[in-house]
């Protein structure tokens, strides 16, 4: 393997550009977990670097064995170089550059009743990543990251998603109101759009979250813009004690996504339940 000991090497500039979001179509993966997740998701790798002091550790050897068939021969770098490559305060033993996933709209329609989470104006990348992680965990078909939200493929958001952003379809839609891909479902159905707003009279627990549903989550401070509320089929709220003004956006997404998961499971159970005959 090649070894690099100089922070002036061009590779440092490439990693720093990716960390800033200035490398078009390129994402930075920091840490063993994210590199593992990207390999499992079939993401196309460009470069990978291993810390010299970690190269003989089991995790590093395993990654080397997986990266080489993916067309990447990792480089070994000194501690000062790794500190320049990794954007975190305590550098990871491995960092990599890879191609940004580019999902198609039709990936949102590959389920009978897709659930889509739409994050609008979520500027904290950790929250964006957490919402993506919640969406995958709850079984959503995809995530739309809209408005002035942080880039879901920035390194902080990727770390927050714990690899979910590399597996679940994500569409970035900067314009508001959000135009969801409504065509292409075999049964001709469309997404129902549910917006969340503090103080809305209808509780999310009373709303129908079965069928094709898009749930819009706004920022904790300002909530959803009026343009988004106006396009919604229904506006709902999460019941809270009067002393609590709002919930973290990722927490709100988790509550609603899992209520949708519960309703869908109950709906399937009712359809498949059969009366037990007497023997």
PDB file of C-alpha atoms in Angstrom:
ATOM      1  CA  UNK A   1       0.000   0.000   0.000  1.00  0.00           C
ATOM      2  CA  UNK A   2       1.099   3.560  -0.681  1.00  0.00           C
ATOM      3  CA  UNK A   3       2.135   5.650   2.302  1.00  0.00           C
ATOM      4  CA  UNK A   4       1.697   9.411   2.680  1.00  0.00           C
ATOM      5  CA  UNK A   5       3.447  11.489   5.335  1.00  0.00           C
ATOM      6  CA  UNK A   6       2.982  15.027   3.981  1.00  0.00           C
ATOM      7  CA  UNK A   7      -0.042  17.223   4.616  1.00  0.00           C
ATOM      8  CA  UNK A   8       0.825  18.981   1.329  1.00  0.00           C
ATOM      9  CA  UNK A   9      -0.159  15.896  -0.677  1.00  0.00           C
ATOM     10  CA  UNK A  10      -3.032  16.622  -3.130  1.00  0.00           C
ATOM     11  CA  UNK A  11      -5.193  13.968  -1.446  1.00  0.00           C
ATOM     12  CA  UNK A  12      -5.549  16.267   1.575  1.00  0.00           C
ATOM     13  CA  UNK A  13      -7.127  18.956  -0.612  1.00  0.00           C
ATOM     14  CA  UNK A  14      -9.588  16.465  -2.090  1.00  0.00           C
ATOM     15  CA  UNK A  15     -10.764  15.295   1.329  1.00  0.00           C
ATOM     16  CA  UNK A  16     -11.065  18.823   2.660  1.00  0.00           C
ATOM     17  CA  UNK A  17     -13.113  19.906  -0.364  1.00  0.00           C
ATOM     18  CA  UNK A  18     -15.476  16.968   0.216  1.00  0.00           C
ATOM     19  CA  UNK A  19     -15.804  17.863   3.909  1.00  0.00           C
ATOM     20  CA  UNK A  20     -16.789  21.433   2.941  1.00  0.00           C
ATOM     21  CA  UNK A  21     -19.290  20.159   0.388  1.00  0.00           C
ATOM     22  CA  UNK A  22     -17.285  21.641  -2.473  1.00  0.00           C
ATOM     23  CA  UNK A  23     -16.614  18.371  -4.326  1.00  0.00           C
ATOM     24  CA  UNK A  24     -19.546  17.890  -6.693  1.00  0.00           C
ATOM     25  CA  UNK A  25     -21.061  14.421  -6.430  1.00  0.00           C
ATOM     26  CA  UNK A  26     -18.514  13.268  -3.831  1.00  0.00           C
ATOM     27  CA  UNK A  27     -19.221  12.373  -0.186  1.00  0.00           C
ATOM     28  CA  UNK A  28     -16.845  11.914   2.723  1.00  0.00           C
ATOM     29  CA  UNK A  29     -17.211   8.805   4.872  1.00  0.00           C
ATOM     30  CA  UNK A  30     -15.559   9.091   8.268  1.00  0.00           C
ATOM     31  CA  UNK A  31     -15.129   6.000  10.425  1.00  0.00           C
ATOM     32  CA  UNK A  32     -15.271   2.230  10.189  1.00  0.00           C
ATOM     33  CA  UNK A  33     -19.056   2.053  10.544  1.00  0.00           C
ATOM     34  CA  UNK A  34     -19.813   4.389   7.629  1.00  0.00           C
ATOM     35  CA  UNK A  35     -17.236   2.794   5.333  1.00  0.00           C
ATOM     36  CA  UNK A  36     -18.694  -0.623   6.188  1.00  0.00           C
ATOM     37  CA  UNK A  37     -22.213   0.648   5.504  1.00  0.00           C
ATOM     38  CA  UNK A  38     -21.192   2.121   2.144  1.00  0.00           C
ATOM     39  CA  UNK A  39     -19.562  -1.144   1.099  1.00  0.00           C
ATOM     40  CA  UNK A  40     -22.703  -3.038   2.072  1.00  0.00           C
ATOM     41  CA  UNK A  41     -24.876  -0.591   0.109  1.00  0.00           C
ATOM     42  CA  UNK A  42     -22.772  -0.944  -3.042  1.00  0.00           C
ATOM     43  CA  UNK A  43     -21.645   2.691  -3.026  1.00  0.00           C
ATOM     44  CA  UNK A  44     -18.891   3.474  -5.546  1.00  0.00           C
ATOM     45  CA  UNK A  45     -15.627   4.364  -3.789  1.00  0.00           C
ATOM     46  CA  UNK A  46     -12.983   6.782  -5.041  1.00  0.00           C
ATOM     47  CA  UNK A  47     -10.279   6.800  -2.359  1.00  0.00           C
ATOM     48  CA  UNK A  48      -9.691   5.488   1.156  1.00  0.00           C
ATOM     49  CA  UNK A  49      -7.063   6.263   3.768  1.00  0.00           C
ATOM     50  CA  UNK A  50      -6.054   4.278   6.849  1.00  0.00           C
ATOM     51  CA  UNK A  51      -4.171   5.570   9.876  1.00  0.00           C
ATOM     52  CA  UNK A  52      -0.720   4.001  10.016  1.00  0.00           C
ATOM     53  CA  UNK A  53      -1.105   3.039  13.672  1.00  0.00           C
ATOM     54  CA  UNK A  54      -4.362   1.177  12.930  1.00  0.00           C
ATOM     55  CA  UNK A  55      -3.429  -0.646   9.745  1.00  0.00           C
ATOM     56  CA  UNK A  56      -2.739  -3.972  11.461  1.00  0.00           C
ATOM     57  CA  UNK A  57      -5.875  -3.979  13.585  1.00  0.00           C
ATOM     58  CA  UNK A  58      -8.623  -6.506  12.702  1.00  0.00           C
ATOM     59  CA  UNK A  59     -11.158  -3.870  11.606  1.00  0.00           C
ATOM     60  CA  UNK A  60      -8.615  -2.244   9.305  1.00  0.00           C
ATOM     61  CA  UNK A  61      -7.516  -5.534   7.752  1.00  0.00           C
ATOM     62  CA  UNK A  62     -11.138  -6.473   7.157  1.00  0.00           C
ATOM     63  CA  UNK A  63     -11.829  -3.148   5.418  1.00  0.00           C
ATOM     64  CA  UNK A  64      -8.729  -3.529   3.249  1.00  0.00           C
ATOM     65  CA  UNK A  65      -9.952  -6.959   2.165  1.00  0.00           C
ATOM     66  CA  UNK A  66     -13.362  -5.473   1.260  1.00  0.00           C
ATOM     67  CA  UNK A  67     -12.112  -2.293  -0.402  1.00  0.00           C
ATOM     68  CA  UNK A  68      -9.737  -3.934  -2.833  1.00  0.00           C
ATOM     69  CA  UNK A  69     -12.463  -5.930  -4.647  1.00  0.00           C
ATOM     70  CA  UNK A  70     -14.376  -2.627  -4.840  1.00  0.00           C
ATOM     71  CA  UNK A  71     -11.495  -1.193  -6.865  1.00  0.00           C
ATOM     72  CA  UNK A  72      -9.813   0.823  -4.106  1.00  0.00           C
ATOM     73  CA  UNK A  73      -6.294   0.234  -2.828  1.00  0.00           C
ATOM     74  CA  UNK A  74      -6.245   2.149   0.485  1.00  0.00           C
ATOM     75  CA  UNK A  75      -3.363   4.443   1.301  1.00  0.00           C
ATOM     76  CA  UNK A  76      -1.672   4.492   4.691  1.00  0.00           C
ATOM     77  CA  UNK A  77      -1.194   7.926   6.265  1.00  0.00           C
ATOM     78  CA  UNK A  78       0.606   9.306   9.287  1.00  0.00           C
ATOM     79  CA  UNK A  79      -1.265  10.766  12.257  1.00  0.00           C
ATOM     80  CA  UNK A  80      -0.787  14.409  11.122  1.00  0.00           C
ATOM     81  CA  UNK A  81      -2.106  13.574   7.651  1.00  0.00           C
ATOM     82  CA  UNK A  82      -5.104  11.694   9.075  1.00  0.00           C
ATOM     83  CA  UNK A  83      -5.854  14.716  11.273  1.00  0.00           C
ATOM     84  CA  UNK A  84      -5.986  16.787   8.080  1.00  0.00           C
ATOM     85  CA  UNK A  85      -8.138  14.268   6.199  1.00  0.00           C
ATOM     86  CA  UNK A  86     -10.713  13.623   8.930  1.00  0.00           C
ATOM     87  CA  UNK A  87     -13.104  16.475   9.829  1.00  0.00           C
ATOM     88  CA  UNK A  88     -13.734  15.234  13.394  1.00  0.00           C
ATOM     89  CA  UNK A  89     -11.769  16.364  16.444  1.00  0.00           C
ATOM     90  CA  UNK A  90     -10.592  12.846  17.244  1.00  0.00           C
ATOM     91  CA  UNK A  91      -9.651  11.413  13.835  1.00  0.00           C
ATOM     92  CA  UNK A  92     -11.054   8.026  12.884  1.00  0.00           C
ATOM     93  CA  UNK A  93      -8.822   5.147  11.792  1.00  0.00           C
ATOM     94  CA  UNK A  94     -10.300   5.294   8.277  1.00  0.00           C
ATOM     95  CA  UNK A  95     -11.779   7.943   5.978  1.00  0.00           C
ATOM     96  CA  UNK A  96     -12.940   7.543   2.399  1.00  0.00           C
ATOM     97  CA  UNK A  97     -14.349   9.425  -0.575  1.00  0.00           C
ATOM     98  CA  UNK A  98     -17.238   7.918  -2.513  1.00  0.00           C
ATOM     99  CA  UNK A  99     -19.820   8.776  -5.152  1.00  0.00           C
ATOM    100  CA  UNK A 100     -22.987  10.430  -3.876  1.00  0.00           C
ATOM    101  CA  UNK A 101     -26.038   8.147  -4.263  1.00  0.00           C
ATOM    102  CA  UNK A 102     -28.443   9.347  -6.936  1.00  0.00           C
ATOM    103  CA  UNK A 103     -31.870   7.739  -6.361  1.00  0.00           C
ATOM    104  CA  UNK A 104     -34.632   7.810  -8.968  1.00  0.00           C
ATOM    105  CA  UNK A 105     -38.137   9.054  -8.228  1.00  0.00           C
ATOM    106  CA  UNK A 106     -39.573   5.621  -9.017  1.00  0.00           C
ATOM    107  CA  UNK A 107     -37.765   4.156  -5.997  1.00  0.00           C
ATOM    108  CA  UNK A 108     -40.468   5.822  -3.907  1.00  0.00           C
ATOM    109  CA  UNK A 109     -43.130   3.673  -5.570  1.00  0.00           C
ATOM    110  CA  UNK A 110     -41.736   0.193  -5.058  1.00  0.00           C
ATOM    111  CA  UNK A 111     -44.085  -0.558  -2.153  1.00  0.00           C
ATOM    112  CA  UNK A 112     -47.818  -1.016  -1.965  1.00  0.00           C
ATOM    113  CA  UNK A 113     -48.386   1.917   0.426  1.00  0.00           C
ATOM    114  CA  UNK A 114     -45.203   4.004   0.661  1.00  0.00           C
ATOM    115  CA  UNK A 115     -44.541   6.206   3.680  1.00  0.00           C
ATOM    116  CA  UNK A 116     -42.324   9.213   2.929  1.00  0.00           C
ATOM    117  CA  UNK A 117     -40.813  11.591   5.477  1.00  0.00           C
ATOM    118  CA  UNK A 118     -40.319  15.178   4.229  1.00  0.00           C
ATOM    119  CA  UNK A 119     -37.890  17.292   6.270  1.00  0.00           C
ATOM    120  CA  UNK A 120     -38.368  21.009   5.571  1.00  0.00           C
ATOM    121  CA  UNK A 121     -35.924  23.671   6.732  1.00  0.00           C
ATOM    122  CA  UNK A 122     -34.008  21.396   9.124  1.00  0.00           C
ATOM    123  CA  UNK A 123     -30.691  23.217   9.181  1.00  0.00           C
ATOM    124  CA  UNK A 124     -28.849  21.114  11.754  1.00  0.00           C
ATOM    125  CA  UNK A 125     -27.090  18.278   9.859  1.00  0.00           C
ATOM    126  CA  UNK A 126     -27.222  15.993  12.886  1.00  0.00           C
ATOM    127  CA  UNK A 127     -31.015  16.339  12.974  1.00  0.00           C
ATOM    128  CA  UNK A 128     -31.266  15.653   9.239  1.00  0.00           C
ATOM    129  CA  UNK A 129     -29.188  12.516   9.686  1.00  0.00           C
ATOM    130  CA  UNK A 130     -31.276  11.396  12.653  1.00  0.00           C
ATOM    131  CA  UNK A 131     -34.498  11.864  10.657  1.00  0.00           C
ATOM    132  CA  UNK A 132     -33.100   9.732   7.843  1.00  0.00           C
ATOM    133  CA  UNK A 133     -32.136   7.058  10.381  1.00  0.00           C
ATOM    134  CA  UNK A 134     -35.628   7.141  11.924  1.00  0.00           C
ATOM    135  CA  UNK A 135     -37.215   6.868   8.474  1.00  0.00           C
ATOM    136  CA  UNK A 136     -35.274   3.737   7.611  1.00  0.00           C
ATOM    137  CA  UNK A 137     -35.873   2.188  11.032  1.00  0.00           C
ATOM    138  CA  UNK A 138     -39.630   2.772  10.781  1.00  0.00           C
ATOM    139  CA  UNK A 139     -39.817   1.263   7.300  1.00  0.00           C
ATOM    140  CA  UNK A 140     -40.334   4.417   5.243  1.00  0.00           C
ATOM    141  CA  UNK A 141     -39.939   4.151   1.478  1.00  0.00           C
ATOM    142  CA  UNK A 142     -37.805   7.300   1.279  1.00  0.00           C
ATOM    143  CA  UNK A 143     -36.971  10.765   2.570  1.00  0.00           C
ATOM    144  CA  UNK A 144     -37.326  14.171   0.919  1.00  0.00           C
ATOM    145  CA  UNK A 145     -34.975  16.841   2.283  1.00  0.00           C
ATOM    146  CA  UNK A 146     -36.502  20.179   1.344  1.00  0.00           C
ATOM    147  CA  UNK A 147     -36.065  23.927   1.527  1.00  0.00           C
ATOM    148  CA  UNK A 148     -33.079  25.253   3.467  1.00  0.00           C
ATOM    149  CA  UNK A 149     -32.336  21.915   5.114  1.00  0.00           C
ATOM    150  CA  UNK A 150     -28.765  20.740   5.581  1.00  0.00           C
ATOM    151  CA  UNK A 151     -27.308  18.434   2.946  1.00  0.00           C
ATOM    152  CA  UNK A 152     -28.242  14.855   3.914  1.00  0.00           C
ATOM    153  CA  UNK A 153     -24.951  13.683   2.382  1.00  0.00           C
ATOM    154  CA  UNK A 154     -22.700  16.107   4.241  1.00  0.00           C
ATOM    155  CA  UNK A 155     -20.303  14.310   6.570  1.00  0.00           C
ATOM    156  CA  UNK A 156     -22.112  15.413   9.760  1.00  0.00           C
ATOM    157  CA  UNK A 157     -25.502  14.280   8.451  1.00  0.00           C
ATOM    158  CA  UNK A 158     -24.034  10.987   7.256  1.00  0.00           C
ATOM    159  CA  UNK A 159     -22.630  10.339  10.725  1.00  0.00           C
ATOM    160  CA  UNK A 160     -26.002  11.237  12.240  1.00  0.00           C
ATOM    161  CA  UNK A 161     -27.764   8.780   9.951  1.00  0.00           C
ATOM    162  CA  UNK A 162     -25.372   5.964  10.968  1.00  0.00           C
ATOM    163  CA  UNK A 163     -25.331   4.778   7.351  1.00  0.00           C
ATOM    164  CA  UNK A 164     -29.097   4.946   6.702  1.00  0.00           C
ATOM    165  CA  UNK A 165     -28.564   7.714   4.116  1.00  0.00           C
ATOM    166  CA  UNK A 166     -26.592   5.228   2.028  1.00  0.00           C
ATOM    167  CA  UNK A 167     -29.442   2.696   1.960  1.00  0.00           C
ATOM    168  CA  UNK A 168     -32.771   4.565   1.861  1.00  0.00           C
ATOM    169  CA  UNK A 169     -33.750   6.681  -1.180  1.00  0.00           C
ATOM    170  CA  UNK A 170     -33.307  10.420  -0.570  1.00  0.00           C
ATOM    171  CA  UNK A 171     -34.469  13.255  -2.807  1.00  0.00           C
ATOM    172  CA  UNK A 172     -33.252  16.834  -2.246  1.00  0.00           C
ATOM    173  CA  UNK A 173     -35.916  19.405  -3.184  1.00  0.00           C
ATOM    174  CA  UNK A 174     -34.879  23.007  -2.522  1.00  0.00           C
ATOM    175  CA  UNK A 175     -38.001  24.687  -3.938  1.00  0.00           C
ATOM    176  CA  UNK A 176     -41.137  25.225  -1.849  1.00  0.00           C
ATOM    177  CA  UNK A 177     -43.854  24.101  -1.880  1.00  0.00           C
ATOM    178  CA  UNK A 178     -42.506  20.571  -2.297  1.00  0.00           C
ATOM    179  CA  UNK A 179     -43.596  18.757  -5.438  1.00  0.00           C
ATOM    180  CA  UNK A 180     -43.671  15.061  -4.660  1.00  0.00           C
ATOM    181  CA  UNK A 181     -43.430  12.489  -7.461  1.00  0.00           C
ATOM    182  CA  UNK A 182     -47.148  11.645  -7.702  1.00  0.00           C
ATOM    183  CA  UNK A 183     -47.194   9.634 -10.916  1.00  0.00           C
ATOM    184  CA  UNK A 184     -46.207   6.071 -11.563  1.00  0.00           C
ATOM    185  CA  UNK A 185     -48.187   4.074  -8.985  1.00  0.00           C
ATOM    186  CA  UNK A 186     -49.843   1.066 -10.538  1.00  0.00           C
ATOM    187  CA  UNK A 187     -53.120   1.660  -8.679  1.00  0.00           C
ATOM    188  CA  UNK A 188     -53.243   5.350  -9.631  1.00  0.00           C
ATOM    189  CA  UNK A 189     -53.213   6.502  -6.005  1.00  0.00           C
ATOM    190  CA  UNK A 190     -51.388   9.619  -4.850  1.00  0.00           C
ATOM    191  CA  UNK A 191     -49.581  10.603  -1.683  1.00  0.00           C
ATOM    192  CA  UNK A 192     -51.710  12.200   0.981  1.00  0.00           C
ATOM    193  CA  UNK A 193     -49.753  15.071   2.492  1.00  0.00           C
ATOM    194  CA  UNK A 194     -49.842  15.459   6.281  1.00  0.00           C
ATOM    195  CA  UNK A 195     -48.180  18.527   7.772  1.00  0.00           C
ATOM    196  CA  UNK A 196     -47.231  18.899  11.420  1.00  0.00           C
ATOM    197  CA  UNK A 197     -47.880  22.126  13.328  1.00  0.00           C
ATOM    198  CA  UNK A 198     -47.926  22.952  17.026  1.00  0.00           C
ATOM    199  CA  UNK A 199     -51.456  23.667  18.174  1.00  0.00           C
ATOM    200  CA  UNK A 200     -53.213  21.921  15.296  1.00  0.00           C
ATOM    201  CA  UNK A 201     -56.563  20.642  16.572  1.00  0.00           C
ATOM    202  CA  UNK A 202     -56.248  17.138  15.124  1.00  0.00           C
ATOM    203  CA  UNK A 203     -53.885  14.769  16.901  1.00  0.00           C
ATOM    204  CA  UNK A 204     -51.565  12.694  14.756  1.00  0.00           C
ATOM    205  CA  UNK A 205     -52.844   9.674  16.679  1.00  0.00           C
ATOM    206  CA  UNK A 206     -56.321  10.306  15.247  1.00  0.00           C
ATOM    207  CA  UNK A 207     -55.093  10.671  11.656  1.00  0.00           C
ATOM    208  CA  UNK A 208     -55.063   7.874   9.103  1.00  0.00           C
ATOM    209  CA  UNK A 209     -51.401   7.089   8.365  1.00  0.00           C
ATOM    210  CA  UNK A 210     -52.046   4.047   6.205  1.00  0.00           C
ATOM    211  CA  UNK A 211     -51.839   4.117   2.408  1.00  0.00           C
ATOM    212  CA  UNK A 212     -49.404   6.338   0.482  1.00  0.00           C
ATOM    213  CA  UNK A 213     -48.596   9.137   2.958  1.00  0.00           C
ATOM    214  CA  UNK A 214     -46.015  11.938   3.023  1.00  0.00           C
ATOM    215  CA  UNK A 215     -45.389  13.387   6.485  1.00  0.00           C
ATOM    216  CA  UNK A 216     -43.924  16.919   6.564  1.00  0.00           C
ATOM    217  CA  UNK A 217     -41.666  17.796   9.504  1.00  0.00           C
ATOM    218  CA  UNK A 218     -40.534  21.396  10.085  1.00  0.00           C
ATOM    219  CA  UNK A 219     -37.806  22.916  12.202  1.00  0.00           C
ATOM    220  CA  UNK A 220     -38.224  23.093  15.971  1.00  0.00           C
ATOM    221  CA  UNK A 221     -38.053  26.881  15.984  1.00  0.00           C
ATOM    222  CA  UNK A 222     -40.140  28.122  13.061  1.00  0.00           C
ATOM    223  CA  UNK A 223     -42.062  24.998  12.066  1.00  0.00           C
ATOM    224  CA  UNK A 224     -43.309  24.499   8.525  1.00  0.00           C
ATOM    225  CA  UNK A 225     -43.609  27.447   6.116  1.00  0.00           C
ATOM    226  CA  UNK A 226     -47.090  28.641   5.156  1.00  0.00           C
ATOM    227  CA  UNK A 227     -46.539  27.419   1.579  1.00  0.00           C
ATOM    228  CA  UNK A 228     -46.153  23.877   2.880  1.00  0.00           C
ATOM    229  CA  UNK A 229     -49.093  24.078   5.286  1.00  0.00           C
ATOM    230  CA  UNK A 230     -51.308  25.334   2.468  1.00  0.00           C
ATOM    231  CA  UNK A 231     -50.462  22.369   0.239  1.00  0.00           C
ATOM    232  CA  UNK A 232     -51.186  19.781   2.943  1.00  0.00           C
ATOM    233  CA  UNK A 233     -54.279  17.602   2.851  1.00  0.00           C
ATOM    234  CA  UNK A 234     -54.325  17.637   6.647  1.00  0.00           C
ATOM    235  CA  UNK A 235     -52.472  19.431   9.473  1.00  0.00           C
ATOM    236  CA  UNK A 236     -51.843  17.471  12.663  1.00  0.00           C
ATOM    237  CA  UNK A 237     -50.018  17.925  15.937  1.00  0.00           C
ATOM    238  CA  UNK A 238     -48.331  15.748  18.566  1.00  0.00           C
ATOM    239  CA  UNK A 239     -50.130  16.059  21.916  1.00  0.00           C
ATOM    240  CA  UNK A 240     -47.895  17.647  24.575  1.00  0.00           C
ATOM    241  CA  UNK A 241     -48.186  19.105  28.035  1.00  0.00           C
ATOM    242  CA  UNK A 242     -48.833  22.887  27.968  1.00  0.00           C
ATOM    243  CA  UNK A 243     -45.446  23.609  29.534  1.00  0.00           C
ATOM    244  CA  UNK A 244     -43.632  22.121  26.492  1.00  0.00           C
ATOM    245  CA  UNK A 245     -43.537  24.360  23.428  1.00  0.00           C
ATOM    246  CA  UNK A 246     -42.077  21.974  20.870  1.00  0.00           C
ATOM    247  CA  UNK A 247     -40.159  18.780  20.243  1.00  0.00           C
ATOM    248  CA  UNK A 248     -36.884  18.234  18.454  1.00  0.00           C
ATOM    249  CA  UNK A 249     -37.540  17.627  14.739  1.00  0.00           C
ATOM    250  CA  UNK A 250     -35.997  14.148  14.782  1.00  0.00           C
ATOM    251  CA  UNK A 251     -38.050  13.247  17.869  1.00  0.00           C
ATOM    252  CA  UNK A 252     -41.231  14.403  16.138  1.00  0.00           C
ATOM    253  CA  UNK A 253     -40.348  12.373  13.064  1.00  0.00           C
ATOM    254  CA  UNK A 254     -39.760   9.293  15.211  1.00  0.00           C
ATOM    255  CA  UNK A 255     -43.102   9.580  17.024  1.00  0.00           C
ATOM    256  CA  UNK A 256     -45.098  10.006  13.823  1.00  0.00           C
ATOM    257  CA  UNK A 257     -43.175   7.443  11.772  1.00  0.00           C
ATOM    258  CA  UNK A 258     -43.686   4.794  14.425  1.00  0.00           C
ATOM    259  CA  UNK A 259     -47.362   5.666  14.772  1.00  0.00           C
ATOM    260  CA  UNK A 260     -47.584   5.092  11.013  1.00  0.00           C
ATOM    261  CA  UNK A 261     -45.746   1.803  11.414  1.00  0.00           C
ATOM    262  CA  UNK A 262     -48.147   0.736  14.175  1.00  0.00           C
ATOM    263  CA  UNK A 263     -51.238   1.635  12.141  1.00  0.00           C
ATOM    264  CA  UNK A 264     -49.931  -0.200   9.107  1.00  0.00           C
ATOM    265  CA  UNK A 265     -49.139  -3.310  11.119  1.00  0.00           C
ATOM    266  CA  UNK A 266     -52.627  -3.240  12.667  1.00  0.00           C
ATOM    267  CA  UNK A 267     -54.180  -2.800   9.224  1.00  0.00           C
ATOM    268  CA  UNK A 268     -52.317  -5.818   7.857  1.00  0.00           C
ATOM    269  CA  UNK A 269     -53.261  -7.878  10.920  1.00  0.00           C
ATOM    270  CA  UNK A 270     -56.960  -7.080  10.445  1.00  0.00           C
ATOM    271  CA  UNK A 271     -56.846  -8.079   6.792  1.00  0.00           C
ATOM    272  CA  UNK A 272     -55.010 -11.354   7.400  1.00  0.00           C
ATOM    273  CA  UNK A 273     -56.864 -12.383  10.572  1.00  0.00           C
ATOM    274  CA  UNK A 274     -59.064 -15.403  10.053  1.00  0.00           C
ATOM    275  CA  UNK A 275     -61.790 -16.664  12.418  1.00  0.00           C
ATOM    276  CA  UNK A 276     -60.875 -19.843  14.227  1.00  0.00           C
ATOM    277  CA  UNK A 277     -63.409 -22.596  13.511  1.00  0.00           C
ATOM    278  CA  UNK A 278     -64.581 -25.063  16.087  1.00  0.00           C
ATOM    279  CA  UNK A 279     -63.039 -28.498  15.876  1.00  0.00           C
TER     280      UNK A 279
END
